[in-house]
Short mmCIF file of C-alpha atoms in Angstrom, two decimals:
data_model
loop_
_atom_site.label_atom_id
_atom_site.label_comp_id
_atom_site.label_asym_id
_atom_site.label_seq_id
_atom_site.Cartn_x
_atom_site.Cartn_y
_atom_site.Cartn_z
CA MET A 20 127.13 93.30 74.44
CA GLY A 21 127.60 96.68 77.22
CA LEU A 22 124.51 99.03 77.38
CA GLY A 23 126.18 101.54 75.95
CA LYS A 24 125.79 99.86 72.52
CA ARG A 25 122.37 98.84 73.84
CA LEU A 26 120.36 101.83 74.86
CA PRO A 27 119.64 103.61 71.45
CA GLU A 28 118.33 100.53 70.12
CA PHE A 29 115.67 99.62 72.74
CA ILE A 30 114.75 103.00 74.50
CA THR A 31 112.31 106.06 73.03
CA GLY A 32 111.21 109.28 74.69
CA SER A 33 109.85 112.48 73.91
CA SER A 34 113.15 113.66 74.41
CA ALA A 35 115.06 111.67 72.50
CA ASN A 36 114.83 114.42 69.98
CA LYS A 37 116.85 116.29 71.95
CA PHE A 38 120.11 114.01 72.48
CA THR A 39 121.62 116.51 74.40
CA VAL A 40 125.32 116.59 75.30
CA THR A 41 124.05 116.11 79.14
CA ALA A 42 122.74 113.23 77.81
CA ALA A 43 125.57 111.38 76.19
CA ALA A 44 127.96 112.32 78.93
CA ALA A 45 125.01 110.31 81.12
CA PHE A 46 125.05 107.92 78.76
CA ILE A 47 129.05 107.26 78.91
CA ALA A 48 128.27 107.32 82.44
CA LEU A 49 126.06 104.68 82.19
CA SER A 50 128.19 102.63 79.97
CA LEU A 51 130.79 102.44 82.32
CA VAL A 52 128.52 101.27 85.42
CA LEU A 53 127.45 98.45 83.45
CA ILE A 54 131.34 97.49 83.07
CA ALA A 55 131.53 97.52 86.61
CA THR A 56 128.99 95.91 86.93
CA VAL A 57 129.67 93.11 84.55
CA CYS A 58 132.99 92.96 85.67
CA SER A 59 131.93 92.57 89.58
CA PRO A 60 131.45 89.09 91.24
CA ILE A 61 128.50 87.71 89.88
CA SER A 62 125.31 87.35 92.29
CA TYR A 63 124.10 84.35 91.12
CA PHE A 64 124.88 80.69 89.44
CA PRO A 65 125.43 80.57 86.27
CA LEU A 66 123.86 77.36 84.43
CA LYS A 67 127.35 76.12 84.17
CA PHE A 68 127.73 75.57 87.60
CA ALA A 69 124.44 74.50 88.07
CA LEU A 70 124.49 71.59 85.85
CA SER A 71 127.86 70.33 86.59
CA GLY A 72 127.31 70.21 90.52
CA SER A 73 130.70 72.09 90.74
CA THR A 74 130.97 75.35 93.10
CA PRO A 75 130.01 78.60 92.28
CA PRO A 76 131.65 81.70 93.11
CA GLU A 77 131.34 84.23 96.30
CA GLN A 78 127.27 85.16 95.86
CA THR A 79 126.33 88.68 95.28
CA CYS A 80 123.45 90.27 94.43
CA GLU A 81 123.49 94.05 93.44
CA SER A 82 119.55 94.65 93.17
CA ARG A 83 118.65 93.03 96.78
CA GLU A 84 121.14 95.17 98.72
CA GLN A 85 120.16 98.48 96.39
CA ARG A 86 116.00 97.86 95.24
CA SER A 87 115.27 100.03 98.25
CA SER A 88 115.68 102.78 97.17
CA TYR A 89 113.89 102.54 93.26
CA LEU A 90 110.55 100.77 94.98
CA LYS A 91 108.74 103.72 96.24
CA HIS A 92 106.92 101.68 98.76
CA ARG A 93 108.18 99.78 101.74
CA THR A 94 107.37 96.40 102.05
CA PRO A 95 106.09 94.91 105.16
CA GLU A 96 107.60 93.39 107.58
CA LEU A 97 107.69 89.45 107.04
CA PRO A 98 105.47 87.87 109.85
CA PRO A 99 107.50 86.57 112.45
CA TYR A 100 105.97 82.90 111.37
CA LEU A 101 106.97 82.74 107.76
CA LEU A 102 110.82 84.61 108.85
CA SER A 103 111.68 81.47 110.89
CA LYS A 104 109.89 79.00 108.66
CA LEU A 105 111.65 80.52 105.26
CA GLN A 106 115.07 80.51 107.38
CA ALA A 107 114.24 76.41 107.86
CA TYR A 108 113.98 76.26 104.35
CA GLU A 109 117.14 77.43 102.95
CA ARG A 110 118.98 75.53 105.64
CA ARG A 111 117.11 72.11 103.95
CA HIS A 112 117.73 73.35 100.69
CA ARG A 113 121.86 73.52 101.34
CA ARG A 114 121.60 69.92 103.53
CA CYS A 115 119.38 68.29 99.92
CA GLY A 116 120.18 70.73 96.89
CA PRO A 117 121.58 69.73 93.83
CA LEU A 118 125.48 71.17 95.62
CA SER A 119 124.73 68.36 98.91
CA GLU A 120 126.48 64.46 99.24
CA SER A 121 122.03 63.44 99.30
CA PHE A 122 120.96 65.05 96.60
CA ASN A 123 124.22 63.21 94.26
CA THR A 124 123.49 59.69 96.09
CA THR A 125 119.27 59.84 95.38
CA SER A 126 118.62 61.74 92.22
CA PRO A 127 120.80 59.25 90.23
CA LEU A 128 118.24 56.04 91.84
CA VAL A 129 114.47 57.54 90.49
CA ARG A 130 115.02 56.13 87.38
CA GLY A 131 114.74 52.95 89.18
CA GLY A 132 111.13 53.75 89.63
CA HIS A 133 110.82 53.05 93.61
CA SER A 134 110.05 55.53 95.64
CA VAL A 135 113.50 57.19 96.95
CA GLY A 136 114.85 59.99 99.10
CA THR A 137 113.86 60.19 103.27
CA ASP A 138 111.60 62.47 104.63
CA ASP A 139 113.81 64.80 105.04
CA CYS A 140 115.19 65.30 101.21
CA LYS A 141 111.70 64.89 98.34
CA PHE A 142 111.57 67.58 95.76
CA VAL A 143 109.60 69.49 93.60
CA VAL A 144 110.94 70.51 89.90
CA TYR A 145 108.87 73.11 89.11
CA SER A 146 108.67 73.05 84.43
CA PRO A 147 107.46 76.45 83.04
CA SER A 148 105.75 76.45 78.90
CA GLN A 149 104.51 80.39 79.03
CA GLY A 150 105.96 83.19 79.14
CA LEU A 151 107.63 85.12 81.89
CA GLY A 152 104.85 86.52 84.03
CA ASN A 153 103.26 83.39 84.02
CA ARG A 154 106.80 81.98 85.29
CA ILE A 155 107.25 83.42 88.52
CA LEU A 156 102.87 83.33 88.84
CA GLY A 157 104.05 79.35 88.53
CA LEU A 158 107.37 79.72 90.43
CA SER A 159 105.99 81.15 93.56
CA SER A 160 103.15 78.96 93.69
CA THR A 161 105.32 76.12 93.63
CA PHE A 162 107.40 77.99 95.76
CA LEU A 163 104.95 77.86 98.64
CA TYR A 164 103.95 74.43 98.08
CA ALA A 165 107.45 73.10 98.53
CA LEU A 166 106.87 75.53 102.42
CA LEU A 167 103.91 73.51 102.77
CA THR A 168 105.11 70.36 102.19
CA ASN A 169 109.11 70.44 103.64
CA ARG A 170 110.24 69.46 99.81
CA VAL A 171 113.01 71.14 98.22
CA LEU A 172 112.33 73.63 95.00
CA LEU A 173 114.48 73.16 91.87
CA VAL A 174 113.22 75.08 88.50
CA ASP A 175 113.25 73.32 85.03
CA PHE A 176 115.17 76.26 83.69
CA GLY A 177 115.93 76.42 79.86
CA PRO A 178 119.11 79.09 78.17
CA ASP A 179 116.34 81.41 78.24
CA MET A 180 115.84 81.66 81.78
CA GLU A 181 119.44 82.36 81.60
CA ASP A 182 120.81 85.59 83.68
CA LEU A 183 117.84 87.00 84.43
CA PHE A 184 117.04 86.22 88.88
CA CYS A 185 120.01 85.84 91.62
CA GLU A 186 120.00 82.60 93.02
CA PRO A 187 116.92 82.82 95.83
CA PHE A 188 118.74 80.69 97.92
CA PRO A 189 122.25 81.75 100.29
CA ASN A 190 124.71 79.22 99.40
CA SER A 191 122.89 76.32 96.66
CA THR A 192 121.29 76.74 93.34
CA TRP A 193 118.07 76.19 92.31
CA TYR A 194 118.69 74.34 89.26
CA LEU A 195 118.10 70.94 87.93
CA PRO A 196 121.45 69.38 87.13
CA GLU A 197 121.57 68.06 83.11
CA THR A 198 122.16 64.40 85.03
CA PHE A 199 119.02 64.54 86.23
CA PRO A 200 117.01 61.84 85.28
CA PHE A 201 114.63 62.65 82.40
CA LEU A 202 115.33 66.31 82.25
CA PHE A 203 114.93 66.53 78.62
CA GLN A 204 111.73 64.81 78.84
CA LEU A 205 109.59 66.75 81.69
CA GLN A 206 107.27 68.24 79.15
CA THR A 207 106.15 65.37 76.46
CA HIS A 208 103.46 64.25 75.78
CA ARG A 209 105.18 60.27 76.32
CA PHE A 210 106.50 61.19 80.02
CA ARG A 211 103.15 62.87 80.69
CA ALA A 212 101.61 59.25 79.80
CA SER A 213 103.77 57.41 81.65
CA TYR A 214 104.00 59.64 85.39
CA SER A 215 100.79 61.43 85.05
CA TYR A 216 99.03 62.00 88.76
CA GLY A 217 96.41 62.45 86.23
CA ASN A 218 95.87 59.37 84.23
CA LEU A 219 97.83 57.49 87.43
CA LEU A 220 94.27 58.27 89.18
CA LYS A 221 92.50 57.67 86.01
CA ARG A 222 94.11 54.14 85.73
CA LYS A 223 93.43 52.81 89.88
CA GLU A 224 89.38 54.33 88.72
CA GLU A 225 89.57 52.21 85.04
CA ASP A 226 91.53 48.76 86.11
CA GLY A 227 91.94 48.92 90.08
CA ASP A 228 95.71 49.90 90.13
CA SER A 229 96.62 49.92 93.60
CA SER A 230 100.28 49.58 92.98
CA SER A 231 102.95 51.66 94.89
CA SER A 232 103.89 55.32 94.86
CA PRO A 233 105.96 55.71 92.36
CA ALA A 234 109.51 57.40 93.01
CA LEU A 235 108.30 60.58 90.35
CA LEU A 236 104.88 61.94 89.15
CA GLN A 237 103.99 64.30 87.24
CA ILE A 238 101.50 67.24 87.91
CA PHE A 239 99.45 68.54 85.46
CA LEU A 240 98.08 72.20 85.74
CA GLN A 241 98.27 73.94 82.61
CA ASP A 242 95.18 75.40 82.00
CA LYS A 243 93.79 72.65 79.85
CA TYR A 244 94.16 69.86 82.17
CA ASN A 245 91.61 68.00 82.65
CA GLU A 246 88.98 66.51 85.29
CA TYR A 247 91.22 63.81 86.87
CA ASP A 248 94.76 66.86 87.24
CA LYS A 249 92.63 68.86 88.39
CA LEU A 250 91.84 66.61 92.06
CA PHE A 251 95.26 67.28 92.81
CA PHE A 252 93.22 70.37 95.02
CA LYS A 253 91.53 67.92 96.70
CA ASP A 254 92.66 66.76 100.66
CA GLU A 255 92.02 63.71 100.92
CA ASN A 256 94.83 63.12 97.52
CA GLN A 257 97.80 65.31 99.44
CA GLY A 258 98.03 61.72 101.62
CA PHE A 259 99.34 59.57 98.57
CA VAL A 260 101.25 62.88 96.48
CA GLU A 261 102.76 63.51 100.06
CA ARG A 262 104.85 59.89 99.86
CA VAL A 263 106.15 60.48 96.40
CA PRO A 264 109.54 61.86 97.09
CA TRP A 265 109.53 63.70 93.33
CA LEU A 266 107.08 65.36 92.00
CA VAL A 267 107.07 67.48 89.06
CA LEU A 268 104.72 70.19 88.02
CA ILE A 269 104.16 71.59 85.13
CA HIS A 270 102.00 74.47 85.08
CA ASP A 271 101.92 78.47 84.99
CA GLY A 272 99.77 80.09 86.83
CA TYR A 273 98.91 81.38 90.24
CA PHE A 274 97.03 78.22 92.58
CA ILE A 275 98.18 79.87 95.70
CA PRO A 276 93.98 80.80 96.52
CA CYS A 277 92.99 76.66 96.11
CA LEU A 278 95.75 76.25 98.60
CA PHE A 279 94.03 78.16 101.01
CA GLN A 280 90.51 76.13 100.28
CA MET A 281 91.95 72.80 101.03
CA GLN A 282 92.15 71.98 104.92
CA THR A 283 95.05 70.07 104.49
CA PHE A 284 97.18 73.80 104.35
CA ARG A 285 94.36 76.46 105.66
CA SER A 286 95.92 76.52 109.06
CA GLU A 287 99.41 76.68 108.52
CA LEU A 288 98.70 79.52 105.71
CA GLU A 289 96.58 81.71 107.96
CA LYS A 290 99.55 81.16 109.88
CA LEU A 291 102.50 81.83 107.14
CA PHE A 292 100.29 85.41 106.59
CA PRO A 293 98.05 86.44 108.85
CA ASP A 294 97.00 89.33 106.13
CA GLN A 295 96.48 87.53 103.31
CA GLU A 296 96.66 90.64 101.29
CA THR A 297 100.49 90.43 100.54
CA VAL A 298 100.89 86.33 100.04
CA PHE A 299 102.07 87.09 96.54
CA HIS A 300 104.19 89.99 97.44
CA HIS A 301 106.45 88.72 99.97
CA LEU A 302 106.54 85.97 97.86
CA VAL A 303 107.60 87.16 94.03
CA LYS A 304 110.26 89.93 96.45
CA TYR A 305 111.36 86.62 98.17
CA LEU A 306 111.80 85.08 94.91
CA PHE A 307 113.24 86.78 92.47
CA SER A 308 115.63 89.41 92.33
CA PRO A 309 117.71 91.13 89.39
CA SER A 310 120.45 89.08 88.64
CA ASN A 311 123.44 92.07 88.01
CA GLN A 312 122.95 92.68 83.85
CA ALA A 313 119.49 93.10 84.01
CA TRP A 314 119.92 95.41 87.22
CA GLY A 315 122.21 97.28 85.33
CA GLN A 316 120.02 98.06 82.01
CA ILE A 317 116.98 98.23 84.43
CA THR A 318 119.26 100.53 86.86
CA GLY A 319 120.76 102.28 83.76
CA PHE A 320 117.36 103.20 82.06
CA TYR A 321 115.86 103.98 85.73
CA GLU A 322 118.72 106.98 86.32
CA ALA A 323 118.57 108.14 82.49
CA TYR A 324 114.56 109.01 82.07
CA LEU A 325 112.90 108.27 85.70
CA ALA A 326 114.51 109.70 87.72
CA LYS A 327 114.27 113.06 88.05
CA ALA A 328 110.71 113.18 87.60
CA GLU A 329 108.39 114.04 91.50
CA GLU A 330 105.41 111.35 90.58
CA ARG A 331 106.31 108.08 87.59
CA ILE A 332 103.00 106.71 86.16
CA GLY A 333 103.37 102.60 84.09
CA PHE A 334 101.10 101.37 82.02
CA GLN A 335 101.12 98.63 81.66
CA ILE A 336 99.25 97.26 77.78
CA ARG A 337 98.59 93.76 76.14
CA VAL A 338 95.73 92.90 74.31
CA PHE A 339 95.81 88.83 73.72
CA GLU A 340 93.97 89.58 69.69
CA PRO A 341 94.91 92.83 68.71
CA LYS A 342 93.96 91.56 65.05
CA GLN A 343 90.69 90.97 66.69
CA THR A 344 90.62 94.10 69.13
CA PRO A 345 90.42 97.38 67.74
CA PHE A 346 93.12 100.06 68.37
CA THR A 347 90.96 102.59 69.13
CA ALA A 348 88.51 100.67 71.28
CA VAL A 349 91.81 100.20 73.88
CA MET A 350 92.26 103.21 73.88
CA LYS A 351 89.28 103.95 74.65
CA GLN A 352 88.94 102.12 78.36
CA ILE A 353 92.58 103.28 78.99
CA THR A 354 91.96 107.04 78.76
CA SER A 355 88.51 106.80 79.54
CA CYS A 356 89.63 104.75 82.97
CA THR A 357 93.45 107.82 83.53
CA GLN A 358 90.62 110.84 83.08
CA LYS A 359 88.19 109.32 85.45
CA HIS A 360 89.37 109.16 87.58
CA ARG A 361 92.67 111.39 87.20
CA LEU A 362 95.54 109.53 86.84
CA ILE A 363 97.34 111.76 84.65
CA LEU A 364 95.50 114.99 84.05
CA PRO A 365 92.59 115.14 81.37
CA GLN A 366 94.05 115.91 78.33
CA SER A 367 91.62 119.79 78.09
CA ASP A 368 93.13 121.08 81.67
CA GLU A 369 96.08 123.14 80.47
CA VAL A 370 95.68 125.27 83.48
CA THR A 371 96.17 122.23 86.08
CA LEU A 372 98.89 120.57 83.93
CA ARG A 373 101.37 123.47 83.91
CA ASN A 374 101.13 123.22 87.79
CA GLU A 375 101.42 119.99 88.03
CA THR A 376 104.62 118.38 89.60
CA SER A 377 106.77 116.38 87.01
CA LYS A 378 105.58 113.43 85.51
CA SER A 379 107.42 110.54 83.82
CA ILE A 380 105.01 108.20 82.24
CA LEU A 381 106.40 104.63 81.62
CA VAL A 382 104.63 102.30 78.37
CA ALA A 383 105.93 98.91 78.97
CA SER A 384 103.46 97.25 75.34
CA LEU A 385 105.13 94.72 73.22
CA SER A 386 102.76 96.68 70.93
CA ARG A 387 105.00 100.91 69.81
CA LYS A 388 101.27 102.37 69.05
CA TYR A 389 100.21 102.60 72.36
CA TYR A 390 103.23 104.37 73.26
CA GLU A 391 102.94 106.61 70.34
CA GLU A 392 99.57 107.30 70.77
CA ILE A 393 100.04 108.45 74.82
CA ASP A 394 103.57 110.33 74.18
CA TRP A 395 100.89 112.35 72.11
CA MET A 396 98.56 112.44 74.47
CA TYR A 397 100.04 113.67 76.92
CA GLY A 398 103.84 114.21 76.05
CA ARG A 399 104.97 116.12 72.35
CA ARG A 400 102.27 118.25 72.36
CA ARG A 401 102.44 119.63 75.28
CA ARG A 402 105.88 119.71 76.13
CA GLN A 403 106.31 123.45 76.08
CA SER A 404 103.32 123.64 78.87
CA THR A 405 104.00 120.64 80.99
CA GLY A 406 106.09 118.67 83.15
CA ILE A 407 105.35 114.77 81.15
CA ALA A 408 107.06 112.82 79.53
CA VAL A 409 106.86 109.44 78.00
CA TYR A 410 108.40 106.43 77.65
CA GLN A 411 109.24 102.81 76.39
CA ALA A 412 112.10 100.94 76.54
CA SER A 413 111.24 98.28 74.62
CA HIS A 414 108.41 96.98 71.72
CA GLU A 415 108.90 93.32 70.62
CA GLY A 416 105.87 93.51 68.75
CA LYS A 417 104.68 89.61 69.80
CA GLN A 418 106.12 87.56 72.59
CA HIS A 419 108.64 85.74 71.15
CA SER A 420 108.49 82.02 73.30
CA GLY A 421 111.99 80.11 74.10
CA ASP A 422 114.57 83.74 73.82
CA ASN A 423 116.73 84.47 76.38
CA SER A 424 116.43 88.59 75.13
CA HIS A 425 113.14 88.75 74.96
CA ASN A 426 112.78 87.38 78.38
CA MET A 427 115.79 90.10 79.34
CA LYS A 428 113.57 93.01 77.73
CA ALA A 429 110.26 91.71 79.70
CA TRP A 430 111.80 91.38 82.85
CA MET A 431 113.47 94.61 82.51
CA ASP A 432 109.27 95.97 82.13
CA ILE A 433 108.32 94.17 84.63
CA TYR A 434 110.30 95.60 87.22
CA LEU A 435 110.83 99.57 85.42
CA LEU A 436 106.81 99.62 85.95
CA SER A 437 107.25 98.29 89.40
CA THR A 438 109.49 101.41 90.47
CA SER A 439 105.97 103.13 89.74
CA ASP A 440 103.83 105.75 91.92
CA VAL A 441 100.52 104.60 90.02
CA LEU A 442 99.87 101.84 87.89
CA VAL A 443 97.69 101.22 85.17
CA THR A 444 97.49 97.50 84.01
CA SER A 445 95.30 95.21 81.45
CA SER A 446 92.82 92.60 82.99
CA MET A 447 94.38 88.86 82.39
CA SER A 448 97.99 90.00 82.28
CA THR A 449 100.29 87.79 84.41
CA PHE A 450 103.00 90.66 83.64
CA GLY A 451 100.78 93.53 85.45
CA TYR A 452 99.79 91.10 88.51
CA VAL A 453 103.87 90.25 88.59
CA ALA A 454 105.30 94.15 88.20
CA ALA A 455 102.09 95.48 90.57
CA GLY A 456 102.94 93.11 93.35
CA ILE A 457 107.17 94.20 93.26
CA ALA A 458 105.78 97.51 93.34
CA GLY A 459 103.63 97.28 96.46
CA VAL A 460 101.10 99.08 94.32
CA LYS A 461 97.22 98.41 94.40
CA PRO A 462 96.74 98.62 90.39
CA TRP A 463 94.38 100.32 88.25
CA ILE A 464 93.33 97.32 85.66
CA VAL A 465 91.52 98.45 82.71
CA MET A 466 88.87 95.80 81.28
CA ILE A 467 90.82 95.32 77.70
CA PRO A 468 87.82 94.26 74.92
CA ASP A 469 88.08 90.75 74.71
CA PRO A 470 86.09 89.82 71.27
CA TYR A 471 85.60 86.17 72.78
CA HIS A 472 83.90 87.83 76.11
CA PRO A 473 82.74 90.89 76.05
CA ARG A 474 81.66 92.94 78.40
CA GLY A 475 77.95 94.74 79.14
CA ALA A 476 78.64 98.89 77.63
CA ASP A 477 77.49 99.95 81.84
CA GLU A 478 80.44 98.01 83.14
CA PRO A 479 83.21 100.42 84.04
CA ALA A 480 86.63 100.85 81.74
CA CYS A 481 88.67 100.05 84.76
CA GLU A 482 88.86 99.28 88.09
CA ARG A 483 91.22 99.31 90.87
CA ALA A 484 92.53 96.02 93.27
CA ILE A 485 91.14 95.38 95.87
CA ASN A 486 94.49 93.73 96.86
CA LEU A 487 98.40 93.12 95.80
CA GLU A 488 97.20 89.06 94.97
CA PRO A 489 96.64 88.16 91.00
CA CYS A 490 93.89 86.32 89.79
CA PHE A 491 94.28 81.89 89.19
CA HIS A 492 92.30 82.34 85.76
CA PHE A 493 91.49 78.28 85.67
CA PRO A 494 90.71 76.52 89.06
CA PRO A 495 89.25 73.46 89.38
CA TRP A 496 85.27 72.82 88.99
CA PHE A 497 85.02 72.37 92.23
CA ALA A 498 86.61 75.37 93.57
CA TYR A 499 83.88 78.10 94.28
CA PRO A 500 84.25 81.94 96.08
CA ASP A 501 84.05 81.23 99.91
CA PRO A 502 80.79 82.17 100.57
CA PRO A 503 79.27 85.48 101.52
CA GLY A 504 79.53 86.27 105.60
CA THR A 505 82.19 83.79 106.27
CA GLY A 506 84.91 86.06 106.30
CA GLY A 507 86.16 83.97 103.02
CA LEU A 508 89.47 84.44 101.66
CA VAL A 509 88.38 83.71 97.94
CA GLY A 510 86.98 85.39 96.18
CA ARG A 511 86.27 86.18 92.32
CA CYS A 512 88.77 88.15 90.45
CA GLU A 513 88.01 91.86 88.93
CA ASP A 514 88.72 90.90 85.41
CA VAL A 515 88.24 87.64 85.15
CA SER A 516 84.27 86.91 86.17
CA TRP A 517 85.47 83.14 86.60
CA GLY A 518 88.75 83.18 88.51
CA LEU A 519 89.14 83.06 92.31
CA LYS A 520 91.81 85.58 93.80
CA LEU A 521 92.65 86.13 97.60
CA VAL A 522 90.12 88.96 99.06
CA GLY A 523 91.59 88.53 102.69
CA GLY A 524 87.60 89.38 103.49
CA HIS A 525 86.78 92.46 101.49
CA LYS A 526 83.93 91.68 99.02
CA THR A 527 84.12 90.42 95.37
CA ARG A 528 81.54 89.64 92.87
CA ARG A 529 80.66 85.88 94.09
#
């Protein structure tokens, strides 16, 4: 459906009631832009090409060429060693990936159960199950693991992920073909029982099973992974995993802090990322560029509503237990944060507000209530005396799993947030981690009230993130922050007391 028909459905803002002739003209122009976008050469291999194995059309990716004009913070240069490793990876992906002769020869043999493949062509398949923010974190982690272990990354995306991203690797595809054995069984309990790494370790312990390396292993690292699954993060177990040509990783978290704590990978990781505070920033910018379809919607909204503002402020509000978390309690945290740190301006300071530069506030939330309250506080009440306008691109009500339209709107929200000069995100939200990582902006993390993990009354409403690194919410039991005074790279998260994140020498709570 063209943007011209979609805009009235998902754009709301404090200027919506004054939809002037000028805005109508801009609306028509945006429709024409999207038509041109849709008719232009595609920026990704559509699913049908990846599944059939046929040769796709020439790749173009408009967002890669244009995004620097929208993302205000300059991306640090890729470290030379990381750049060389990425170039080597792209060559390996072309040589071993789904469109190669090597792949077509070896992948059917996996069903036989024997170790197949060569040292030069081993694979790791990423199979997601949660929301878009989680998937981007999980896929980033899996790609880094592939880079460290000289594997080729493939993705097991369903139709709900179609048309979101450009293909990241030139002249190839990262989609797992539908001809791959077990494709439709990768996340079933039966498949896990047969191919799970954790179950294999358990059988070895209980029965003394010393069978040879299998052709395929499932590595299950979701939040409910068991004690045997967690042993994947032990150095002594990586030798066995290395011999398996096909790995299937099922997880949706940012497990990179645990890789930095493994002696197997630590020295290589420090060479790849001399600045450990930009690991995710480099990975997410390299892997995830909006498809032309997504880019048309992102830039259409931006040009119509955000482009003219001198400052853009993004609010990402995620409440995981809305029935148990009062709306007023959440808004109290948000307003306490923004007023204390003068992120917008205290709403009583009318004189200062009149002298302020024009600001656009973007509210990204499943709920419309937060947009309406922030719009009332800073938009509608002061429209005549200030240059502040408040917008919301979508409000889905709740998260819709397996819905391509929902994921497209989520991806649009993430990327629009990443154009912000100031970011206010929510504790524990992977959505906010991704937006901050793309933007290159350290967010203010609002501590959303959690009925299951209440915070003390004296704790601050928000904290400024020490860097751009996401939090790994569910590290294994044997993973701890690096000891104080050792110049350690891994510490506790600002927003999840039991989580781990890369801290690059910063002091965090232990």
